[in-house]
Every structure is written in C-alpha cells, then in structure tokens.
Coordinates of C-alpha atoms and ligand atoms in Angstrom, one line a residue:
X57 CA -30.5 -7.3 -11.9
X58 CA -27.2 -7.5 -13.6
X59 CA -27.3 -4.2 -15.2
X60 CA -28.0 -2.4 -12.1
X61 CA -25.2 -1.9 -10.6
X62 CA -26.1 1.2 -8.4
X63 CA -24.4 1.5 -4.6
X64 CA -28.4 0.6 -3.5
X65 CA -27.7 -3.1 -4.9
X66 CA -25.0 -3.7 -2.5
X67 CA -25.4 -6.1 0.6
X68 CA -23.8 -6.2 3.9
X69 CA -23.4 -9.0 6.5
X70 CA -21.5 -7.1 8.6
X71 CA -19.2 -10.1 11.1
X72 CA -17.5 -7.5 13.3
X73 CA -20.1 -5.9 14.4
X74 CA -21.3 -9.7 15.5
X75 CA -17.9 -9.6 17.9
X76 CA -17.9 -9.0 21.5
X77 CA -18.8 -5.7 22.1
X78 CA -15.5 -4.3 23.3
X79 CA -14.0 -5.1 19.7
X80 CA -15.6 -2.2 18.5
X81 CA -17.7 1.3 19.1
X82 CA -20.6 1.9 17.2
X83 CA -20.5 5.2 15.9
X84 CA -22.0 7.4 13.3
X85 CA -20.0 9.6 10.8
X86 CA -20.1 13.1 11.7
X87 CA -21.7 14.9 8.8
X88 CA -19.2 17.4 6.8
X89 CA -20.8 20.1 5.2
X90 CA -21.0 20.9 1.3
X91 CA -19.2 17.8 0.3
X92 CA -18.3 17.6 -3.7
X93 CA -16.7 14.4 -4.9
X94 CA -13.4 14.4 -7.0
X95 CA -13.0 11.3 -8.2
X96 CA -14.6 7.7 -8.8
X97 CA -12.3 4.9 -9.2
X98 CA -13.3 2.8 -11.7
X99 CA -10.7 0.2 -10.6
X100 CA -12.5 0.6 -6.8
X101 CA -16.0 0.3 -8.3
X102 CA -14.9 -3.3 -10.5
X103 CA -14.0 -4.7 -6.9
X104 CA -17.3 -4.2 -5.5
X105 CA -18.8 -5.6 -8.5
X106 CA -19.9 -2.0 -10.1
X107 CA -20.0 -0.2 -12.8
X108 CA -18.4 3.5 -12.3
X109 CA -20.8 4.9 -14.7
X110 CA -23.4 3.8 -13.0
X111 CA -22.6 4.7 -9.7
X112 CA -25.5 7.6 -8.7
X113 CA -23.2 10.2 -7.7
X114 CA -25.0 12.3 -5.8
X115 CA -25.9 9.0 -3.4
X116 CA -22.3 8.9 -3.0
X117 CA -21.4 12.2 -2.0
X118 CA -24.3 11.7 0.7
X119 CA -22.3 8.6 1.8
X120 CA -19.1 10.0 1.8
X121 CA -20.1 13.1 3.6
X122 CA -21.4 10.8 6.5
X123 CA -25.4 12.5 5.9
X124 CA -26.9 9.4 4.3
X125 CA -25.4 5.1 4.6
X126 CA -26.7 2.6 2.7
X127 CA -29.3 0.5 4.0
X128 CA -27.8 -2.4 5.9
X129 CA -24.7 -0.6 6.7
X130 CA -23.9 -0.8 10.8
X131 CA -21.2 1.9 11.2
X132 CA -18.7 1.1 13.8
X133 CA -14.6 2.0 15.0
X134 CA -12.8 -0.9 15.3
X135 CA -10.1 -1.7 18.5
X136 CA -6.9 -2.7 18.2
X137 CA -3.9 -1.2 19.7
X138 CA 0.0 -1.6 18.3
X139 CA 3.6 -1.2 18.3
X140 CA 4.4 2.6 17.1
X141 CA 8.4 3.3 16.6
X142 CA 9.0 0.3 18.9
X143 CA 6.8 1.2 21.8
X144 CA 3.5 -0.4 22.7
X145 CA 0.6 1.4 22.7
X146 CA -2.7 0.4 24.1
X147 CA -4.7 3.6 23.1
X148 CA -5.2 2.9 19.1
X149 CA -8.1 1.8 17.4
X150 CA -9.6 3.7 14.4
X151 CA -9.7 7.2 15.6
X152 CA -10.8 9.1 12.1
X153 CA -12.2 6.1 10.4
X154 CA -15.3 3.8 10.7
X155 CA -15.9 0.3 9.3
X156 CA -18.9 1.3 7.5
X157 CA -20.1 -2.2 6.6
X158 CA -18.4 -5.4 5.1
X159 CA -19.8 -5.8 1.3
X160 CA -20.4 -9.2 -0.1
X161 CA -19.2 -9.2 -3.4
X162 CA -19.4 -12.2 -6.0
X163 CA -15.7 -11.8 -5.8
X164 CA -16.3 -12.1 -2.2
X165 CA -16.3 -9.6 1.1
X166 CA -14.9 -5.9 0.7
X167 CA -14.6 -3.8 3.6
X168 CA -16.6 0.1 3.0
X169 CA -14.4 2.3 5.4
X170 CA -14.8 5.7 5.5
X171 CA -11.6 7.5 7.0
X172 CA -12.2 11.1 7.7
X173 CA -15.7 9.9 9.6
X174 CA -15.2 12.2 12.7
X175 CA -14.6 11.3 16.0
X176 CA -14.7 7.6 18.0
X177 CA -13.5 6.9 21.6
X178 CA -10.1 6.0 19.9
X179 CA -9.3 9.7 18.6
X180 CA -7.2 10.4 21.8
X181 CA -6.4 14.2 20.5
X182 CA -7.3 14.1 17.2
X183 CA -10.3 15.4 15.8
X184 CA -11.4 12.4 13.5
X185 CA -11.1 13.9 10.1
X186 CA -8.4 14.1 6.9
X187 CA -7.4 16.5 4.6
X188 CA -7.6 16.8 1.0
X189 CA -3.6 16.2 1.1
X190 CA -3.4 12.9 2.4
X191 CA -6.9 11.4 1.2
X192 CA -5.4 12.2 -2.4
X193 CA -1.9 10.8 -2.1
X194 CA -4.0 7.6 -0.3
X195 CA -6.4 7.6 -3.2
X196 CA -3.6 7.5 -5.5
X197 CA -1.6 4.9 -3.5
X198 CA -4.0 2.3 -4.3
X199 CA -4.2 3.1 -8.1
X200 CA -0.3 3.0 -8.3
X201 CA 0.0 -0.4 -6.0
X202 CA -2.9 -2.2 -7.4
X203 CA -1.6 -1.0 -10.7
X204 CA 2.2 -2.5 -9.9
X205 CA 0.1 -5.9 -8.8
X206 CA 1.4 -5.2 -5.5
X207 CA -1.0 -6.3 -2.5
X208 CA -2.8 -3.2 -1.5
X209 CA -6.5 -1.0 0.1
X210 CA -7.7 0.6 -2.6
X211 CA -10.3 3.6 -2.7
X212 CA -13.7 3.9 -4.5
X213 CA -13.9 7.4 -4.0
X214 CA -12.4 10.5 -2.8
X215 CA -14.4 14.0 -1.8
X216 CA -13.5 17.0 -0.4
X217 CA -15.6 19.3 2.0
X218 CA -16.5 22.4 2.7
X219 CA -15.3 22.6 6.0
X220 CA -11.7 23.6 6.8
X221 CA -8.9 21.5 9.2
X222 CA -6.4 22.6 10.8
X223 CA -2.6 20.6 10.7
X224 CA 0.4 22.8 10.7
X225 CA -1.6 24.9 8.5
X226 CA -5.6 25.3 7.9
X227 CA -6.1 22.4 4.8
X228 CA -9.2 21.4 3.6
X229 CA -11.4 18.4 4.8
X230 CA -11.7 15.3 2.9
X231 CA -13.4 11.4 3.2
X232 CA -11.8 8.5 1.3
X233 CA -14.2 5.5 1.1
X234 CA -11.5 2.8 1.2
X235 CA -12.0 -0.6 0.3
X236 CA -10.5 -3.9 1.9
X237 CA -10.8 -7.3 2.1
X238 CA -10.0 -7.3 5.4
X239 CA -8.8 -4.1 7.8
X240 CA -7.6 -7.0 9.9
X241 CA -4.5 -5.6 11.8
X242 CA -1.6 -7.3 13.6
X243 CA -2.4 -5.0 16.0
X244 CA -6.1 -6.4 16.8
X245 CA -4.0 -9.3 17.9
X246 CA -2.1 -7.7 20.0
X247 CA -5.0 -6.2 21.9
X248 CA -6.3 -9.2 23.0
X249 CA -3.0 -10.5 23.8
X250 CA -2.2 -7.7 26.4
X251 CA -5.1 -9.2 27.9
X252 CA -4.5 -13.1 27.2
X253 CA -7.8 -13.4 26.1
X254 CA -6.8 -16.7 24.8
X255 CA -10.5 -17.7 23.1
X256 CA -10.9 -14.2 21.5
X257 CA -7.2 -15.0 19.9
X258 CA -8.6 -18.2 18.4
X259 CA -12.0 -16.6 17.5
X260 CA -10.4 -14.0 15.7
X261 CA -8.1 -16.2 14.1
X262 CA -10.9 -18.2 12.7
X263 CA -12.7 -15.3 11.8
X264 CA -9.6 -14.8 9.5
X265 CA -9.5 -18.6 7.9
X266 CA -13.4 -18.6 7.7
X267 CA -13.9 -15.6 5.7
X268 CA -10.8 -14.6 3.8
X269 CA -8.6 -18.0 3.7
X270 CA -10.8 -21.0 3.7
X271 CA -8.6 -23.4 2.1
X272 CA -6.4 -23.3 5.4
X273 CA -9.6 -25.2 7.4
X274 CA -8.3 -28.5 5.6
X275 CA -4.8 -28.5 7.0
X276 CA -3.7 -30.3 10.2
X277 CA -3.1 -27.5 12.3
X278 CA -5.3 -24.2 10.7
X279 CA -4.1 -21.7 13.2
X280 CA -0.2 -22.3 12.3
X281 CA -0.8 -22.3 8.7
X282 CA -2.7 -18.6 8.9
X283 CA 0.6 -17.9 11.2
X284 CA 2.5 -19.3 8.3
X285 CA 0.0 -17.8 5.5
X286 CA 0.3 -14.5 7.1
X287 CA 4.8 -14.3 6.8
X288 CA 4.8 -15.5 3.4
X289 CA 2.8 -13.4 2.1
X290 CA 4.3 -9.9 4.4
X291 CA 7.2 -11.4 2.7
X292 CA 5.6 -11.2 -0.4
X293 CA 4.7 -7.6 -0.1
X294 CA 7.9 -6.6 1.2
X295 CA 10.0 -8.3 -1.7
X296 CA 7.6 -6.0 -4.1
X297 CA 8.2 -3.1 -2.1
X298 CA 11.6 -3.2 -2.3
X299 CA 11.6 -4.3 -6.1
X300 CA 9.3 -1.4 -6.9
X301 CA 11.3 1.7 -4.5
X302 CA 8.0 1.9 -2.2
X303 CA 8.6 3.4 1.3
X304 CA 6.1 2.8 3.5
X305 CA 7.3 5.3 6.6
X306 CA 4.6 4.3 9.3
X307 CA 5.3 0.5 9.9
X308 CA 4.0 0.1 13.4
X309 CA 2.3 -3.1 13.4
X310 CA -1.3 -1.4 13.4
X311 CA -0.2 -0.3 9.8
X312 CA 0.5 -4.3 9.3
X313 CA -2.4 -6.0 7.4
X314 CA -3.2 -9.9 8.4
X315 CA -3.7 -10.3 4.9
X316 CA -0.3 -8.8 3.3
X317 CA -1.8 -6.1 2.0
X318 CA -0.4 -2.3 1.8
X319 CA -2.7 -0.5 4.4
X320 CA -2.5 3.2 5.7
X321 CA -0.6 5.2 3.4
X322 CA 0.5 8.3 5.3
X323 CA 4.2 9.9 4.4
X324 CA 4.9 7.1 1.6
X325 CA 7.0 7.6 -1.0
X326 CA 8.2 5.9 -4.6
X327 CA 11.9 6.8 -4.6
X328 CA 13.2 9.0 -7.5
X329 CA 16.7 8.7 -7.6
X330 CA 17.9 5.2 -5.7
X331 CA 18.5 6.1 -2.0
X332 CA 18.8 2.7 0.1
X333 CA 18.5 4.9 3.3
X334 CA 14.9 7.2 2.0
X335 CA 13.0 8.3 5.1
X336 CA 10.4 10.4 3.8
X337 CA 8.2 10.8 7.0
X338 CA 10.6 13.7 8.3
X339 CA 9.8 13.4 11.5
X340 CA 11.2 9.7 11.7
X341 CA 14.6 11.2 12.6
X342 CA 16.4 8.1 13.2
X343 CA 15.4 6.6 10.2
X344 CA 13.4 3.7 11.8
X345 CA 11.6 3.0 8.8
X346 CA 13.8 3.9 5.7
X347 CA 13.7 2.0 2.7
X348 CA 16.4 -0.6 3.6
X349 CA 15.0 -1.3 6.7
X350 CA 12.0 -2.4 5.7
X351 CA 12.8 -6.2 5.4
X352 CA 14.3 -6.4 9.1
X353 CA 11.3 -4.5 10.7
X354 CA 8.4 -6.5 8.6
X355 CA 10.4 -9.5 10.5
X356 CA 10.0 -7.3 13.7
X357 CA 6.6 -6.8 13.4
X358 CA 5.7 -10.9 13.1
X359 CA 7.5 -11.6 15.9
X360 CA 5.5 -9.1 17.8
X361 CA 2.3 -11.0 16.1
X362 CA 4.0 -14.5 16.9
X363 CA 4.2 -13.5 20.2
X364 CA 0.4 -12.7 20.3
X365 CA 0.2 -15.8 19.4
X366 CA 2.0 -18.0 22.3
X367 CA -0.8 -18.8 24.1
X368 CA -2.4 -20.8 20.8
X369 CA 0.7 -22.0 19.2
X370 CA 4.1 -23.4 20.3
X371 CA 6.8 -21.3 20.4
X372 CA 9.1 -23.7 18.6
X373 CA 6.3 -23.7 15.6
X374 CA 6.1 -20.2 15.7
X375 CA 10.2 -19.7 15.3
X376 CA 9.9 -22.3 12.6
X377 CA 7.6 -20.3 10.6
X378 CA 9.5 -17.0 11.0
X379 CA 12.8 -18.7 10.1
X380 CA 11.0 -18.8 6.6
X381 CA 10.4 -15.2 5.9
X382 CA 14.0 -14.4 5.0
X383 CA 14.1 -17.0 2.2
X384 CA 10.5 -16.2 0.9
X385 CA 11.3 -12.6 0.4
X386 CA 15.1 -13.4 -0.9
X387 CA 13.4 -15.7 -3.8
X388 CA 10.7 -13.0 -4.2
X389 CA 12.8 -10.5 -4.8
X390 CA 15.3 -12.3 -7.1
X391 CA 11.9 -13.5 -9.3
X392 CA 10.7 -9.5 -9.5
X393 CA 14.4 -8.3 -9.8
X394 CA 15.4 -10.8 -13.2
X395 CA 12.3 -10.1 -14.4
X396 CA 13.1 -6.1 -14.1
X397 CA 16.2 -6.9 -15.8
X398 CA 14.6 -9.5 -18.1
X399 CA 16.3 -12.3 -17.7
X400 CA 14.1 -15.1 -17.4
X401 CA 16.7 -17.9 -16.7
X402 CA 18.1 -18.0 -13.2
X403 CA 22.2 -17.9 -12.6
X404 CA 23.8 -17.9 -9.6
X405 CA 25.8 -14.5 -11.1
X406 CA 22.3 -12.7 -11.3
X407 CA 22.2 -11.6 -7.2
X408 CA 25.8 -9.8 -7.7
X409 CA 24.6 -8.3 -11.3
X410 CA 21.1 -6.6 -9.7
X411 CA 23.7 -5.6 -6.5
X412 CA 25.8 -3.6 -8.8
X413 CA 23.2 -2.3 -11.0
X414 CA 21.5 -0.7 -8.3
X415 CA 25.2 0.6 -6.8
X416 CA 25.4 2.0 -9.8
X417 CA 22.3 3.6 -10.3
X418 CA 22.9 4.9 -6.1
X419 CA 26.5 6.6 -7.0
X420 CA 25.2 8.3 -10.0
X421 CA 22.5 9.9 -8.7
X422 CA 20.0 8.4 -11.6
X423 CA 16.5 7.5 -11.6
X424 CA 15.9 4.6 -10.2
X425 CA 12.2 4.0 -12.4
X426 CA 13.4 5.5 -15.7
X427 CA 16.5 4.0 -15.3
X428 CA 14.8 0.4 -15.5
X429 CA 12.3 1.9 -18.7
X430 CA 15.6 2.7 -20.3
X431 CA 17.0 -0.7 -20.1
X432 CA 13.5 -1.9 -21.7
X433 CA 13.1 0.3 -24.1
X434 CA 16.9 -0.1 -25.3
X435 CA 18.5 2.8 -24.0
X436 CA 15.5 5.2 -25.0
X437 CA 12.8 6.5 -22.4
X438 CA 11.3 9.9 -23.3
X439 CA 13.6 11.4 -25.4
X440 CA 16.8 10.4 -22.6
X441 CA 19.0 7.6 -23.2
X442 CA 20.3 5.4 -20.2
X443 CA 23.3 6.5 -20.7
X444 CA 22.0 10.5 -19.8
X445 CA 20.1 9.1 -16.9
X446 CA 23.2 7.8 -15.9
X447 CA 26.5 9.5 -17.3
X448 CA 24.9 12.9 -16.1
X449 CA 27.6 12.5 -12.8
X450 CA 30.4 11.0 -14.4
X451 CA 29.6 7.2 -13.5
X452 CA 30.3 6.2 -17.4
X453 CA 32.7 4.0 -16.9
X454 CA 30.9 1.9 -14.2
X455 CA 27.6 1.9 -16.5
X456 CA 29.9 0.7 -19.6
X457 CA 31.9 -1.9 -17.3
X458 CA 27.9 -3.1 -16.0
X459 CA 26.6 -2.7 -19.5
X460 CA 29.2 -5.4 -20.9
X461 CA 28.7 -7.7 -18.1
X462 CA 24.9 -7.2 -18.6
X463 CA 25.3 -7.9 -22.4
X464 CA 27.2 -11.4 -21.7
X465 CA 24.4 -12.2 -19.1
X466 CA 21.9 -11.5 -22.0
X467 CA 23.5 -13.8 -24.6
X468 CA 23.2 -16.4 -22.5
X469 CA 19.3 -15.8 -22.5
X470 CA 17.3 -17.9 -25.2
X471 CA 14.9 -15.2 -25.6
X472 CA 14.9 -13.0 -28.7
X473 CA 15.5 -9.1 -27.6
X474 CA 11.7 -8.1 -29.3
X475 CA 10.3 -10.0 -26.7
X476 CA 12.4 -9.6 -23.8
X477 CA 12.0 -5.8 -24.4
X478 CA 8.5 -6.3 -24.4
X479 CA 8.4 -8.6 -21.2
X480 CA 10.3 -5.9 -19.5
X481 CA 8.0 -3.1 -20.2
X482 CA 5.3 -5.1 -18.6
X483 CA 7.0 -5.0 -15.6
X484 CA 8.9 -1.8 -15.3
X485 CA 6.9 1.1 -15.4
X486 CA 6.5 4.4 -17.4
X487 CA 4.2 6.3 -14.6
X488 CA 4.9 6.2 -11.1
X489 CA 3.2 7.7 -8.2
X490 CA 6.0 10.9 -7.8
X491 CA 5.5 12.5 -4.7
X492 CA 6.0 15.9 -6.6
X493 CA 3.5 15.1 -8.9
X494 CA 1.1 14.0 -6.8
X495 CA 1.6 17.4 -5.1
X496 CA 0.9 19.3 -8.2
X497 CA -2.2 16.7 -8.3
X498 CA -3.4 18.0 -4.9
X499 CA -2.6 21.2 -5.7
X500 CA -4.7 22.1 -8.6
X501 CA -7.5 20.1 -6.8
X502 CA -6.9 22.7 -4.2
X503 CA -7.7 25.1 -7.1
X504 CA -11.0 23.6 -7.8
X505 CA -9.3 21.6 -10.6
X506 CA -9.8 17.5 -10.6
X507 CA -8.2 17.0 -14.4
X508 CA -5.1 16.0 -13.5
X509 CA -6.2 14.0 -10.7
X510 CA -8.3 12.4 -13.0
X511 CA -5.7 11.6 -15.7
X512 CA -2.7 10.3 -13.0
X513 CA -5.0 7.8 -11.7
X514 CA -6.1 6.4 -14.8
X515 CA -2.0 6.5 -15.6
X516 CA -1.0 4.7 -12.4
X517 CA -3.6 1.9 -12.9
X518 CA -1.7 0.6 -16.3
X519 CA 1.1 1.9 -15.6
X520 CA 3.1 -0.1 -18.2
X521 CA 1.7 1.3 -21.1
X522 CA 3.0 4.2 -22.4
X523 CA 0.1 7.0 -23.7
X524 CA 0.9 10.0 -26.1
X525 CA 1.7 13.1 -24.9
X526 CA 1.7 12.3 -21.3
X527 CA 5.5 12.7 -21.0
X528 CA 5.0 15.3 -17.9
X529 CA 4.0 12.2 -16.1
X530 CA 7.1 10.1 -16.4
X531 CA 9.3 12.9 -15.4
X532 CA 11.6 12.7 -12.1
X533 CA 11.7 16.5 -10.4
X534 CA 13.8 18.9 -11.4
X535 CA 17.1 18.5 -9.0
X536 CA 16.7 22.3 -8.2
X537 CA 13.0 21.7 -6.9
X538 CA 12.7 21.4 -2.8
X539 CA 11.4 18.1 -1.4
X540 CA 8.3 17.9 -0.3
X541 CA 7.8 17.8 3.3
X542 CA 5.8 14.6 4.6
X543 CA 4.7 13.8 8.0
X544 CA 2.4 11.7 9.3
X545 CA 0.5 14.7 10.6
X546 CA -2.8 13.8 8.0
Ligands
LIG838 P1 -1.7 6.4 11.7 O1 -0.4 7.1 12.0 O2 -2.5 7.0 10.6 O3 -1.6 4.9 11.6 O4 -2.6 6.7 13.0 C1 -2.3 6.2 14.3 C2 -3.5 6.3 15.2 O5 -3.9 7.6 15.4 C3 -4.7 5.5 14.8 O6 -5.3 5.0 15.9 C4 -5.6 6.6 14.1 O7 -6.9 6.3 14.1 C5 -5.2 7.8 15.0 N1 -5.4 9.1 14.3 C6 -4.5 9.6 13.4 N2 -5.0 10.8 13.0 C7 -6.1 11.1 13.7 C8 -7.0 12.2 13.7 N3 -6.9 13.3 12.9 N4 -8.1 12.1 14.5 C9 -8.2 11.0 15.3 N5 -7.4 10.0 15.4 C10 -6.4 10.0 14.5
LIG839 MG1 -2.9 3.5 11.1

C-alpha cells in the first residue's frame, strides 16, 4: 500500500461531527460548474501523507467542485461566533466553507476544508462561495508562511469554476481545499461561553489536549496548561509575524487559531517598504489592525478567550498566564531579529541596534526584505547594493553611522563572516509573497495562464534559496505603480 498514495487511500474519523448537534450543520457543497484545477501543492499533498504526482486529478477536481467527496467524508459547517473590530458577534460560523472530513495522517489528523462550498445556515448575506482573487493569494499564503516556518493552514489545491461571482465587480468562482490540524477557533469558545455551557467548555477543551496536544494530559492541571499552551504559542506566531513584516488585517478572534496557527488569510500583506503603521484591508479605517498593533490585539483576543474560560479556570491563573505573553513574544522576537541580523550571541546593546535598523530602514523608504538579503549577501542582492536600497532618499549618513555600529557588533561575534553570511540567508528571504506580484499571479490565471502561479509557489516554499533568472520575483513594485486595493470583501 505504500506506493499508493491516491486521495482514495485516505481515512477519516471525523470527531466534530461526533459533537452535540448544535456545534455544527451538516451540509453538502453546492456543486460549481465546469471546474479546472490550477494548482497542486506538493508541500499540501506531503502533509496528508501523498504524493502530488500521484494525486488522480480529475478525482480532485470532482472534490473540489463539491460533485463527488471521498468515501468517509461527513461534510459539515462548523459554529462558532467571535469578536469582529471589537464587537461581539453571535451570527458566525463557517458561512462559505465546510469541514469536509478530518484526515488521519501517519503524521497525525489534518483537517479537508473546502472554502468556497456554498451556502450553510451561517452565510447571513453572503452567498457561500470565493473568487479566484482571494483563493489564490490564500493558496499562496500558506506556501510563503509554511515556507518562512511560520505556524500556518496550508492548501492542497486550488480550482477555479466556471461560474461567475459577483464582489464590487463580477470575478470568477474558485474552491481552495485547505488543510489544518485543527480549524479550532477562539471563537468556538466563545460561543459556548455566551451560553455558559460550562461542560461543552471542558469537552471542547479536551477535545483540543486529546487530539492535537496529548502531552498536556500528564500535567497537574491540563485545562490551564492548554490556556497556557495556547498564549505561548499566539506569542510565538506573532513574534514571527512581526519579524517577517506579515499583516494579518482580519484579527477578530474567529480568525484566531487554538493552535497558533495563521488562519484565514483575507487582505494580508508582506510589507514592501517598512511601515510600522500598514493597514492593508482599506476598509479598516482606523487602523485597528495595522502592523504595529498586532502584538497588543493578539493579547486582546486571549483575554477575550480567558474570559471564556472563567467558569473552568480561576481568574487569578488565567491573569498569570497572560502576564506571560509579553515576555514570550519579546524573547521570540529578539531570537528571530539577531538571527536576521546574524548575530548569534546575545548583548544587551542588540534591542537598541534592531530599533535603529528598522528606523532606518522606515525613514528611507527602503525595502524592508531586500534590505535584510543585502545585509546577507554583503551589500549585494540582485544587482543593488544596501547602500542603493538605502541611500536612494538621502538617509546615507544614518546607514554609515548604523553600518559602523553594526561592524563593531560583528567583531565581537566568534563566527567567521562565510558562515554567518550563510546563516543569514537561511533566514532572510529572497522571494516574498508581494501583494503586486501575487496580483500579476492572479491575473494571468485570469488569462487562462497558471505558469507563474505555478513557479511563485514553488519560490515561496524555499524561499531562501536563490534560483537563476528568477530576479522578477524578488523585486519590490515600482514606486510609480498604484497599491492594490484589498478588502475583506472575498
Ligand atoms: P472572514 O472575514 O472571512 O473571517 O468571514 C467572517 C464571517 O463571514 C465568517 O463567518 C464567514 O464564513 C462569513 N463569510 C464571509 N464571506 C462569505 C460569503 N461570501 N458567503 C457566506 N459567508 C461568508
Ligand atoms: Mg474568518
């Protein structure tokens, strides 16, 4: 059986749809007409154990077009309801996706969700699907995260349809068949606390440690340690985040994964230039959810899950926990940052030293990821020095007074520079997921052409290693270009 590794050989034992009934709908995709697939991850197919070669393609365009599951699938929306921009809502729950069926995998469960499924009794006004758009920048998302070793859904697939949707403009229709270890939300927690349901709190809970976190069942108290599991590793992600220039946009705490992972990627963005305050979701006017505030709001969104929590853990435990977030994500960040800058020592000196690099790179306008390849490839990324990156708006002096004080920093390093060059193009990367190239990505898979989607996802999953003549990929957009509108409207 080894070598088959067709969709057919996957199994299901599908716990949620084993909940009490009002945890979820069952529902079955609406078909989509004439549905052509664009992609096959082969990073998505090594998670569920397969190999993308062998993957029967047209079986998965029947499963991604909602006409055909696999046997043993159970199809179902799952409730949960949330915080959006501050204000509770009860009426979420997946309203365009369903949890097709929960894979067991020798590496161990993976969620098969299909967003763009049609309608569920959670759709409120939507109409249950997604557009090409948005599946692709999601498909991409989890190349470029998973790629960065960042916590993150990924996607085995993504098709587009034949039938047209209509968003500020007529788009066309698309599935993603994302894959998760868990699309366990904060906000299924918050559900059943509106409702102090109390035993389905704990159940849930220990639905949680069973399947995803056994080791916690040995500690004293397994319920605070998932509490505690749960804000070191949002910490976690949120140090990577900000080491790596990822905006979220959407963090309502239905977007917040009990796990740590990245989940719903809607008006995301990798930064070009270094702008503390990005927003890309331009209909967050007030800036909720801009790049710098991401820290302070990941905080906000575990008290809200603390809170679910009251009725199962103490309040006083529950503080103690939180109190450790700040420190976790500090010494995150500090490890990611010094490793960025390759310094593998640790000096009181470094915090001010990453500060003022990053001041730098914010008054001059630079690019905040080829400005880090520059520094590890010593001063050469594609043809441009640092110092263009940089000088281009007269900030020379600052980059030579940073440069010297960098330098001194160095010496004090044991490492030789070979290797600390090397070390530091492992971590900073060549190919990031641009939200101008992913447009032209979308666009020319508008046109019928999947090449270039093709060739930025294999790019984004190593992207550390640098590939001839694929220099159009590292490239920031022209300043003249106009931004790219995003929205959450998918
Ligand atoms: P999001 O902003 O993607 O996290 O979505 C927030 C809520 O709106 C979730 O409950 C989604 O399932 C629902 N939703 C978003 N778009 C649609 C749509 N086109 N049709 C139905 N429900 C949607
Ligand atoms: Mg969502």
């Amino acid at each position: 059986m080894a070598s088959d590794s067709s969709l057919e050989t996957l199994t299901f034992d599908n716990v949620w749809s084993r909940f009490p009934e009002d945890f979820f709908t069952r529902v079955k995709p609406t078909p989509w007409r004439d549905t052509r697939l664009l992609d096959v991850s082969p990073s998505g197919a090594a998670l569920l154990g397969l190999d993308p070669e062998e993957i029967d393609r047209d079986r998965l365009t029947a499963l991604m077009s909602g006409e055909r599951l696999l046997s043993g699938m159970d199809p179902l929306a799952q409730k949960y309801t949330g915080h959006q921009f501050g204000t509770y809502n009860p009426a979420l729950g997946d309203g365009r996706g369903l949890l097709l069926g929960e894979a067991m995998t020798s590496q161990g469960p993976i969620d098969l969700h299909l967003k763009g499924a049609g309608k569920t009794p959670y759709s409120r006004f939507g109409d249950g699907r997604a557009v090409l758009r948005s599946s692709i920048r999601e498909y991409l998302a989890g190349e470029a995260m998973a790629g960065l070793k960042i916590p993150t859904t990924m996607a085995l697939a993504v098709a587009v349809n034949g039938e047209k949707v209509m968003r500020e403009r007529v788009e066309p229709g698309a599935t993603l068949l994302r894959l998760a270890e868990s699309h366990v939300r904060f906000g299924h927690f918050e559900w059943l606390y509106q409702q102090q349901r109390v035993e389905d709190i704990e159940r849930l809970m220990r639905h949680v440690i069973d399947r995803h976190r056994p080791d916690l069942a040995q500690e004293t108290a397994p319920l605070e340690a998932l509490f505690q599991d749960v804000v070191t590793r949002t910490a976690e992600l949120i140090a990577r985040w900000q080491a790596y220039g990822f905006v979220h946009a959407v963090m309502n705490t239905d977007n917040m994964s009990i796990l740590g992972l990245t989940l719903d990627y809607g008006p995301y963005a990798f930064m070009d230039r270094f702008e503390s305050n990005l927003t890309p979701n331009h209909t967050d006017t007030t800036g909720r959810y801009a790049f710098d505030q991401q820290p302070g709001v990941a905080l906000w969104n575990l008290t809200v899950l603390g809170q679910s929590l009251t009725p199962l853990i103490a309040v006083e435990r529950l503080r103690e926990i939180l109190d450790t977030y700040e420190p976790t994500l500090q010494a995150a960040y500090a490890i990611l940052m010094r490793g960025r800058l390759g310094l593998e020592t640790e000096q009181e000196s470094d915090g001010k030293l990453i500060e003022d690099w990053l001041s730098l790179l914010e008054s001059s306008r630079a690019d905040f990821h080829r400005s880090f390849r520059a520094l590890s490839d010593q001063d050469v990324v594609g043809g441009l020095s640092l110092r263009e990156e940089i000088v281009g708006s007269g900030s020379g002096h600052q980059l030579d007074e940073w440069l010297a004080r960098y330098r001194q920093r160095l010496a004090e390093e044991s490492r030789g520079e070979t290797e600390r060059l090397a070390a530091m193009r492992r971590v900073n990367p060549l190919y990031v997921l641009r939200t101008h190239l992913a447009q032209q990505v979308i666009e020319a898979a508008q046109e019928g052409d999947t090449r270039p989607l093709q060739t930025f996802r294999e790019l984004l999953s190593s992207p550390f290693l640098q590939r001839p003549g694929m220099d159009v990929w590292s490239e920031a957009p022209s300043p003249s270009a106009p931004p790219v509108c995003l929205s959450c409207s998918s």
